[in-house]
mmCIF file of C-alpha atoms in Angstrom:
data_model
loop_
_atom_site.group_PDB
_atom_site.id
_atom_site.type_symbol
_atom_site.label_atom_id
_atom_site.label_comp_id
_atom_site.label_asym_id
_atom_site.label_seq_id
_atom_site.Cartn_x
_atom_site.Cartn_y
_atom_site.Cartn_z
ATOM 1 C CA MET A 1 -40.501 121.639 150.590
ATOM 2 C CA LEU A 2 -43.586 119.992 152.050
ATOM 3 C CA VAL A 3 -43.652 116.216 152.011
ATOM 4 C CA VAL A 4 -46.293 113.707 150.967
ATOM 5 C CA VAL A 5 -47.667 111.458 153.701
ATOM 6 C CA SER A 6 -49.688 108.302 153.249
ATOM 7 C CA PRO A 7 -53.496 108.427 152.971
ATOM 8 C CA VAL A 8 -53.789 106.731 156.375
ATOM 9 C CA GLN A 9 -51.532 109.314 158.004
ATOM 10 C CA VAL A 10 -53.393 112.115 156.249
ATOM 11 C CA LEU A 11 -56.731 110.698 157.388
ATOM 12 C CA ARG A 12 -55.540 110.602 160.986
ATOM 13 C CA ILE A 13 -54.484 114.228 160.779
ATOM 14 C CA MET A 14 -57.826 115.204 159.259
ATOM 15 C CA GLN A 15 -59.650 113.338 162.038
ATOM 16 C CA LEU A 16 -57.562 115.258 164.547
ATOM 17 C CA LEU A 17 -58.542 118.504 162.870
ATOM 18 C CA CYS A 18 -62.231 117.638 162.876
ATOM 19 C CA SER A 19 -62.216 116.428 166.479
ATOM 20 C CA GLN A 20 -60.753 119.729 167.638
ATOM 21 C CA GLY A 21 -63.142 121.914 165.639
ATOM 22 C CA VAL A 22 -60.429 123.441 163.508
ATOM 23 C CA HIS A 23 -61.003 126.700 161.709
ATOM 24 C CA ARG A 24 -58.677 128.635 159.497
ATOM 25 C CA HIS A 25 -56.783 130.501 162.216
ATOM 26 C CA LYS A 26 -56.212 127.668 164.678
ATOM 27 C CA THR A 27 -52.838 125.996 165.141
ATOM 28 C CA LEU A 28 -52.902 122.318 166.086
ATOM 29 C CA PRO A 29 -50.214 119.830 167.098
ATOM 30 C CA VAL A 30 -49.549 117.516 164.150
ATOM 31 C CA PRO A 31 -46.952 114.884 163.283
ATOM 32 C CA ALA A 32 -43.526 116.282 162.465
ATOM 33 C CA HIS A 33 -43.648 114.950 158.906
ATOM 34 C CA ALA A 34 -46.744 116.960 157.987
ATOM 35 C CA ILE A 35 -47.373 120.678 157.774
ATOM 36 C CA ILE A 36 -50.725 122.370 158.131
ATOM 37 C CA LYS A 37 -51.082 126.078 157.548
ATOM 38 C CA PRO A 38 -54.208 128.251 157.339
ATOM 39 C CA THR A 39 -54.951 129.874 154.012
ATOM 40 C CA GLY A 40 -56.722 132.975 155.277
ATOM 41 C CA GLY A 41 -59.977 134.549 154.140
ATOM 42 C CA PRO A 42 -63.557 135.090 155.264
ATOM 43 C CA ALA A 43 -65.213 132.883 157.865
ATOM 44 C CA ALA A 44 -67.677 131.419 155.362
ATOM 45 C CA LEU A 45 -65.067 128.850 154.404
ATOM 46 C CA TYR A 46 -62.072 127.377 156.091
ATOM 47 C CA GLY A 47 -59.039 126.031 154.313
ATOM 48 C CA TYR A 48 -55.774 124.435 155.225
ATOM 49 C CA VAL A 49 -52.773 123.007 153.457
ATOM 50 C CA LEU A 50 -52.000 119.434 154.429
ATOM 51 C CA SER A 51 -48.763 118.111 153.005
ATOM 52 C CA ILE A 52 -48.927 119.512 149.450
ATOM 53 C CA SER A 53 -52.689 119.555 149.047
ATOM 54 C CA ARG A 54 -55.139 122.239 150.168
ATOM 55 C CA THR A 55 -58.626 121.491 151.411
ATOM 56 C CA ILE A 56 -61.252 124.220 151.093
ATOM 57 C CA THR A 57 -64.395 123.459 153.075
ATOM 58 C CA LEU A 58 -67.727 125.144 152.466
ATOM 59 C CA ASN A 59 -68.631 125.897 156.053
ATOM 60 C CA ASP A 60 -72.096 127.413 156.290
ATOM 61 C CA PRO A 61 -74.291 124.338 156.876
ATOM 62 C CA LYS A 62 -77.139 126.335 158.433
ATOM 63 C CA LYS A 63 -77.621 127.977 155.034
ATOM 64 C CA ARG A 64 -77.036 124.694 153.204
ATOM 65 C CA ASN A 65 -73.653 126.011 152.075
ATOM 66 C CA ALA A 66 -75.357 128.371 149.658
ATOM 67 C CA LEU A 67 -73.031 130.048 147.190
ATOM 68 C CA SER A 68 -73.801 133.556 148.348
ATOM 69 C CA LEU A 69 -71.715 136.412 147.019
ATOM 70 C CA SER A 70 -69.617 136.374 150.189
ATOM 71 C CA MET A 71 -69.105 132.611 149.877
ATOM 72 C CA LEU A 72 -68.080 132.985 146.235
ATOM 73 C CA THR A 73 -65.636 135.753 147.133
ATOM 74 C CA ALA A 74 -64.109 133.562 149.836
ATOM 75 C CA LEU A 75 -63.891 130.623 147.455
ATOM 76 C CA ARG A 76 -62.032 132.717 144.881
ATOM 77 C CA ALA A 77 -59.552 133.890 147.527
ATOM 78 C CA ASP A 78 -58.849 130.365 148.730
ATOM 79 C CA LEU A 79 -58.473 128.982 145.214
ATOM 80 C CA LEU A 80 -55.904 131.645 144.346
ATOM 81 C CA ALA A 81 -53.971 131.610 147.640
ATOM 82 C CA ASP A 82 -50.335 130.611 146.915
ATOM 83 C CA ILE A 83 -51.490 129.235 143.573
ATOM 84 C CA ASP A 84 -48.043 129.705 142.012
ATOM 85 C CA SER A 85 -46.227 127.936 144.835
ATOM 86 C CA GLU A 86 -44.481 124.755 143.716
ATOM 87 C CA GLU A 87 -45.523 123.243 147.059
ATOM 88 C CA LEU A 88 -49.220 123.400 146.175
ATOM 89 C CA ARG A 89 -50.156 120.378 144.082
ATOM 90 C CA VAL A 90 -53.859 119.610 144.628
ATOM 91 C CA ILE A 91 -56.946 121.447 145.896
ATOM 92 C CA ILE A 92 -59.859 119.548 147.447
ATOM 93 C CA ILE A 93 -63.272 121.200 147.853
ATOM 94 C CA SER A 94 -65.486 119.655 150.520
ATOM 95 C CA ALA A 95 -68.388 120.788 152.704
ATOM 96 C CA GLU A 96 -69.723 120.643 156.251
ATOM 97 C CA GLY A 97 -73.151 119.185 156.866
ATOM 98 C CA PRO A 98 -75.542 117.043 154.816
ATOM 99 C CA VAL A 99 -75.640 119.464 151.863
ATOM 100 C CA PHE A 100 -72.558 119.977 149.718
ATOM 101 C CA SER A 101 -74.106 123.152 148.331
ATOM 102 C CA SER A 102 -77.666 124.206 147.543
ATOM 103 C CA GLY A 103 -76.536 126.720 144.938
ATOM 104 C CA HIS A 104 -77.180 130.454 144.920
ATOM 105 C CA ASP A 105 -78.723 132.162 147.936
ATOM 106 C CA LEU A 106 -82.258 132.983 146.744
ATOM 107 C CA LYS A 107 -82.392 135.916 149.167
ATOM 108 C CA GLU A 108 -79.838 137.578 146.899
ATOM 109 C CA LEU A 109 -81.996 137.017 143.825
ATOM 110 C CA THR A 110 -85.079 139.035 144.765
ATOM 111 C CA SER A 111 -86.083 142.066 142.714
ATOM 112 C CA SER A 112 -85.123 144.346 145.606
ATOM 113 C CA GLN A 113 -81.451 143.602 144.860
ATOM 114 C CA GLY A 114 -81.747 144.821 141.272
ATOM 115 C CA LYS A 115 -80.375 143.647 137.947
ATOM 116 C CA GLU A 116 -76.843 144.941 138.464
ATOM 117 C CA TYR A 117 -76.480 142.975 141.671
ATOM 118 C CA HIS A 118 -77.837 139.881 139.965
ATOM 119 C CA ARG A 119 -75.347 140.325 137.109
ATOM 120 C CA HIS A 120 -72.578 140.615 139.665
ATOM 121 C CA VAL A 121 -73.614 137.392 141.429
ATOM 122 C CA PHE A 122 -73.870 135.314 138.249
ATOM 123 C CA GLY A 123 -70.752 136.882 136.770
ATOM 124 C CA GLU A 124 -68.723 136.143 139.906
ATOM 125 C CA CYS A 125 -69.971 132.557 139.987
ATOM 126 C CA SER A 126 -69.200 131.999 136.302
ATOM 127 C CA GLU A 127 -65.705 133.419 136.709
ATOM 128 C CA ILE A 128 -64.972 131.103 139.645
ATOM 129 C CA MET A 129 -66.222 128.028 137.803
ATOM 130 C CA THR A 130 -63.934 128.976 134.918
ATOM 131 C CA LEU A 131 -61.087 129.721 137.333
ATOM 132 C CA ILE A 132 -61.250 126.174 138.720
ATOM 133 C CA GLN A 133 -60.350 124.841 135.288
ATOM 134 C CA GLU A 134 -57.760 127.540 134.601
ATOM 135 C CA ILE A 135 -55.604 127.242 137.707
ATOM 136 C CA PRO A 136 -52.545 125.011 137.242
ATOM 137 C CA VAL A 137 -53.345 122.413 139.914
ATOM 138 C CA PRO A 138 -56.097 119.771 139.817
ATOM 139 C CA VAL A 139 -59.235 120.483 141.842
ATOM 140 C CA ILE A 140 -61.123 117.563 143.401
ATOM 141 C CA ALA A 141 -64.720 117.834 144.628
ATOM 142 C CA LYS A 142 -65.357 115.663 147.695
ATOM 143 C CA VAL A 143 -69.135 115.315 147.879
ATOM 144 C CA ASN A 144 -71.061 113.783 150.755
ATOM 145 C CA GLY A 145 -74.673 114.865 150.395
ATOM 146 C CA VAL A 146 -76.870 117.026 148.203
ATOM 147 C CA ALA A 147 -75.481 119.208 145.405
ATOM 148 C CA THR A 148 -78.077 121.320 143.625
ATOM 149 C CA ALA A 149 -78.138 124.139 141.059
ATOM 150 C CA ALA A 150 -74.862 126.102 141.322
ATOM 151 C CA GLY A 151 -73.688 123.508 143.847
ATOM 152 C CA CYS A 152 -74.052 120.882 141.125
ATOM 153 C CA GLN A 153 -72.326 123.313 138.773
ATOM 154 C CA LEU A 154 -69.399 123.456 141.191
ATOM 155 C CA VAL A 155 -69.081 119.664 141.135
ATOM 156 C CA ALA A 156 -69.239 119.623 137.336
ATOM 157 C CA SER A 157 -66.545 122.316 137.114
ATOM 158 C CA CYS A 158 -63.988 120.418 139.197
ATOM 159 C CA ASP A 159 -61.416 118.251 137.441
ATOM 160 C CA ILE A 160 -62.289 115.178 139.501
ATOM 161 C CA ALA A 161 -65.326 114.479 141.695
ATOM 162 C CA VAL A 162 -65.607 111.765 144.343
ATOM 163 C CA ALA A 163 -69.060 111.242 145.836
ATOM 164 C CA THR A 164 -70.592 109.023 148.488
ATOM 165 C CA GLU A 165 -73.352 106.581 147.662
ATOM 166 C CA LYS A 166 -75.929 108.756 149.437
ATOM 167 C CA SER A 167 -75.101 111.895 147.421
ATOM 168 C CA THR A 168 -77.638 113.311 144.974
ATOM 169 C CA PHE A 169 -77.449 115.943 142.255
ATOM 170 C CA ALA A 170 -80.132 118.212 140.823
ATOM 171 C CA THR A 171 -80.885 121.431 138.967
ATOM 172 C CA PRO A 172 -84.276 122.296 140.509
ATOM 173 C CA GLY A 173 -84.356 125.980 139.570
ATOM 174 C CA VAL A 174 -87.191 125.446 137.087
ATOM 175 C CA ASN A 175 -89.455 124.545 140.011
ATOM 176 C CA VAL A 176 -89.014 127.983 141.586
ATOM 177 C CA GLY A 177 -89.176 129.881 138.317
ATOM 178 C CA VAL A 178 -85.429 130.292 137.773
ATOM 179 C CA PHE A 179 -84.084 127.972 135.061
ATOM 180 C CA CYS A 180 -80.562 126.756 135.883
ATOM 181 C CA SER A 181 -78.972 128.278 132.778
ATOM 182 C CA THR A 182 -75.532 128.978 134.218
ATOM 183 C CA PRO A 183 -75.216 125.586 135.961
ATOM 184 C CA ALA A 184 -76.151 124.039 132.601
ATOM 185 C CA VAL A 185 -72.927 125.376 131.052
ATOM 186 C CA ALA A 186 -70.756 123.166 133.269
ATOM 187 C CA ILE A 187 -73.171 120.267 133.656
ATOM 188 C CA GLY A 188 -73.902 120.124 129.925
ATOM 189 C CA ARG A 189 -70.190 119.801 129.237
ATOM 190 C CA ALA A 190 -69.806 116.998 131.757
ATOM 191 C CA MET A 191 -72.912 114.949 130.930
ATOM 192 C CA PRO A 192 -74.824 113.886 127.802
ATOM 193 C CA ARG A 193 -77.150 116.575 126.455
ATOM 194 C CA LYS A 194 -80.423 114.718 126.891
ATOM 195 C CA VAL A 195 -79.636 113.654 130.461
ATOM 196 C CA THR A 196 -78.731 117.247 131.300
ATOM 197 C CA MET A 197 -81.924 118.544 129.720
ATOM 198 C CA GLU A 198 -84.045 116.088 131.692
ATOM 199 C CA MET A 199 -82.450 117.350 134.904
ATOM 200 C CA LEU A 200 -82.963 120.981 133.854
ATOM 201 C CA LEU A 201 -86.549 120.579 132.656
ATOM 202 C CA THR A 202 -87.848 118.447 135.526
ATOM 203 C CA GLY A 203 -85.696 119.496 138.441
ATOM 204 C CA GLU A 204 -85.634 115.857 139.550
ATOM 205 C CA PRO A 205 -82.472 114.692 141.341
ATOM 206 C CA ILE A 206 -80.240 111.907 140.118
ATOM 207 C CA SER A 207 -78.403 109.432 142.313
ATOM 208 C CA ALA A 208 -74.668 109.204 142.768
ATOM 209 C CA GLN A 209 -74.609 106.063 140.623
ATOM 210 C CA ALA A 210 -76.482 107.842 137.824
ATOM 211 C CA ALA A 211 -74.074 110.766 138.147
ATOM 212 C CA LEU A 212 -71.200 108.317 137.770
ATOM 213 C CA LEU A 213 -72.810 106.601 134.794
ATOM 214 C CA HIS A 214 -73.288 109.897 132.968
ATOM 215 C CA GLY A 215 -69.928 111.463 133.831
ATOM 216 C CA LEU A 216 -70.824 114.092 136.433
ATOM 217 C CA VAL A 217 -68.616 112.393 139.039
ATOM 218 C CA SER A 218 -65.579 110.185 138.575
ATOM 219 C CA ARG A 219 -65.982 107.820 141.527
ATOM 220 C CA VAL A 220 -68.698 106.724 143.987
ATOM 221 C CA VAL A 221 -67.621 105.276 147.339
ATOM 222 C CA PRO A 222 -69.164 104.304 150.685
ATOM 223 C CA GLU A 223 -69.383 107.248 153.070
ATOM 224 C CA GLU A 224 -66.810 105.795 155.444
ATOM 225 C CA GLN A 225 -64.281 105.583 152.599
ATOM 226 C CA LEU A 226 -64.724 109.097 151.217
ATOM 227 C CA ASP A 227 -61.741 110.685 152.960
ATOM 228 C CA GLN A 228 -59.406 107.800 152.206
ATOM 229 C CA GLU A 229 -60.402 107.492 148.542
ATOM 230 C CA THR A 230 -60.183 111.234 147.903
ATOM 231 C CA LEU A 231 -56.816 111.532 149.584
ATOM 232 C CA ALA A 232 -55.502 108.507 147.701
ATOM 233 C CA ILE A 233 -56.279 110.281 144.423
ATOM 234 C CA ALA A 234 -54.667 113.474 145.708
ATOM 235 C CA GLN A 235 -51.566 111.592 146.793
ATOM 236 C CA ARG A 236 -51.272 109.939 143.394
ATOM 237 C CA VAL A 237 -51.389 113.355 141.713
ATOM 238 C CA CYS A 238 -48.762 114.610 144.150
ATOM 239 C CA GLN A 239 -46.358 111.951 142.912
ATOM 240 C CA THR A 240 -46.284 113.562 139.475
ATOM 241 C CA SER A 241 -44.632 116.727 138.172
ATOM 242 C CA ARG A 242 -46.532 119.938 138.902
ATOM 243 C CA SER A 243 -45.363 121.588 135.696
ATOM 244 C CA VAL A 244 -46.327 118.596 133.555
ATOM 245 C CA VAL A 245 -49.774 118.414 135.180
ATOM 246 C CA ALA A 246 -50.302 122.158 134.735
ATOM 247 C CA LEU A 247 -49.489 121.977 131.030
ATOM 248 C CA GLY A 248 -51.634 118.893 130.561
ATOM 249 C CA LYS A 249 -54.629 120.357 132.387
ATOM 250 C CA ALA A 250 -54.500 123.603 130.415
ATOM 251 C CA THR A 251 -54.199 121.734 127.127
ATOM 252 C CA PHE A 252 -57.077 119.395 127.931
ATOM 253 C CA TYR A 253 -59.603 122.183 128.506
ATOM 254 C CA LYS A 254 -58.319 124.202 125.565
ATOM 255 C CA GLN A 255 -58.619 121.361 123.052
ATOM 256 C CA MET A 256 -62.007 120.177 124.371
ATOM 257 C CA ALA A 257 -63.593 123.397 123.106
ATOM 258 C CA LEU A 258 -62.203 122.918 119.581
ATOM 259 C CA GLY A 259 -62.877 120.781 116.538
ATOM 260 C CA ARG A 260 -60.944 117.531 116.183
ATOM 261 C CA GLU A 261 -58.305 118.683 113.691
ATOM 262 C CA THR A 262 -57.595 121.905 115.559
ATOM 263 C CA ALA A 263 -57.572 119.999 118.844
ATOM 264 C CA TYR A 264 -54.906 117.635 117.546
ATOM 265 C CA GLY A 265 -52.795 120.606 116.479
ATOM 266 C CA ILE A 266 -53.014 122.107 119.973
ATOM 267 C CA ALA A 267 -52.293 118.755 121.605
ATOM 268 C CA CYS A 268 -49.287 117.997 119.369
ATOM 269 C CA ALA A 269 -47.758 121.367 120.185
ATOM 270 C CA ALA A 270 -48.343 120.728 123.885
ATOM 271 C CA MET A 271 -46.580 117.350 123.670
ATOM 272 C CA VAL A 272 -43.559 119.026 122.106
ATOM 273 C CA ASP A 273 -43.575 121.684 124.838
ATOM 274 C CA ASN A 274 -43.924 118.939 127.442
ATOM 275 C CA LEU A 275 -40.825 117.153 126.154
ATOM 276 C CA ALA A 276 -38.905 120.439 126.297
ATOM 277 C CA LEU A 277 -39.565 120.715 130.043
ATOM 278 C CA ARG A 278 -36.805 119.580 132.368
ATOM 279 C CA ASP A 279 -39.341 117.359 134.138
ATOM 280 C CA GLY A 280 -40.462 115.944 130.806
ATOM 281 C CA GLN A 281 -36.968 114.761 130.012
ATOM 282 C CA GLU A 282 -36.423 113.627 133.597
ATOM 283 C CA GLY A 283 -39.461 111.379 133.326
ATOM 284 C CA VAL A 284 -38.302 109.851 130.049
ATOM 285 C CA GLN A 285 -34.754 109.274 131.334
ATOM 286 C CA ALA A 286 -36.033 107.819 134.609
ATOM 287 C CA PHE A 287 -38.245 105.358 132.715
ATOM 288 C CA LEU A 288 -35.394 104.320 130.440
ATOM 289 C CA GLY A 289 -33.062 103.998 133.419
ATOM 290 C CA LYS A 290 -35.640 102.034 135.430
ATOM 291 C CA ARG A 291 -35.548 104.464 138.348
ATOM 292 C CA LYS A 292 -37.974 106.815 140.021
ATOM 293 C CA PRO A 293 -38.017 110.344 138.570
ATOM 294 C CA VAL A 294 -36.871 113.288 140.649
ATOM 295 C CA TRP A 295 -39.173 116.149 139.759
ATOM 296 C CA THR A 296 -38.230 119.821 139.910
ATOM 297 C CA HIS A 297 -41.883 120.938 139.480
ATOM 298 C CA SER A 298 -40.585 124.012 137.645
ATOM 299 C CA THR A 299 -41.283 125.270 134.142
ATOM 300 C CA GLU A 300 -37.578 125.225 133.332
ATOM 301 C CA LYS A 301 -36.803 123.903 129.850
ATOM 302 C CA VAL A 302 -33.867 121.819 128.693
ATOM 303 C CA SER A 303 -34.305 122.932 125.101
ATOM 304 C CA GLU A 304 -36.192 125.467 123.012
#
């Protein structure tokens, strides 16, 4: 079982990785209490598992980390790698360079590619955005720069988003004749309708503080604190039960798409299922006994 290390220790390891130009196939010396392992996949991204969290980094800064078809394929592979492992608790999506992601690669959207190719690109992107909310572990966007169009959609699709003060967000497709209709699905569910429509109709960017105010991101921090703040959230999640989090995440997104009465029915059933989990009862007994819970992270039930 992989162990959780403190945010400071994690940050030091990450700095070591960055200073040595790590990519997905490189093995580095790290402290004995931490484990880093490559996740495999195309060179467009690199990913590694640190303690019980995985970081996936969009790594094509020369192309502004555009979500090309190859990048989307790599992102899907890294999201699904070892997804059922009890050791995997959190996924963090970050990016190299000053642009988190500029969205789709416009070179793939010319008429020479044809409608079927375009359908494939948008279909793949939509499936991945949905996948982020369907996988059992929380996904955190770590944003330090510009996120536009499908890049903004990616931020909106993540469960949690931490951004630096210099980050900006936009859906500028209307300015190049391609309305950001698919990004609007995720952004419109994260932000108020009229704010979303202003972004879509004008293409004007909003600041990180505005994104926080309207619900696109969950926290805004100084650039020098981004790693520490993101990892602190990840560590806090790692202290909870994987099976309880998985059930809670699935229930949240399911009930959000329903009317209030139906949503309460779904949520009540989920609470009952939660209490039937071994970890559910462990948490209750630990609280009553004034001790720390010992999680199994499994879906094993104590009762039916």
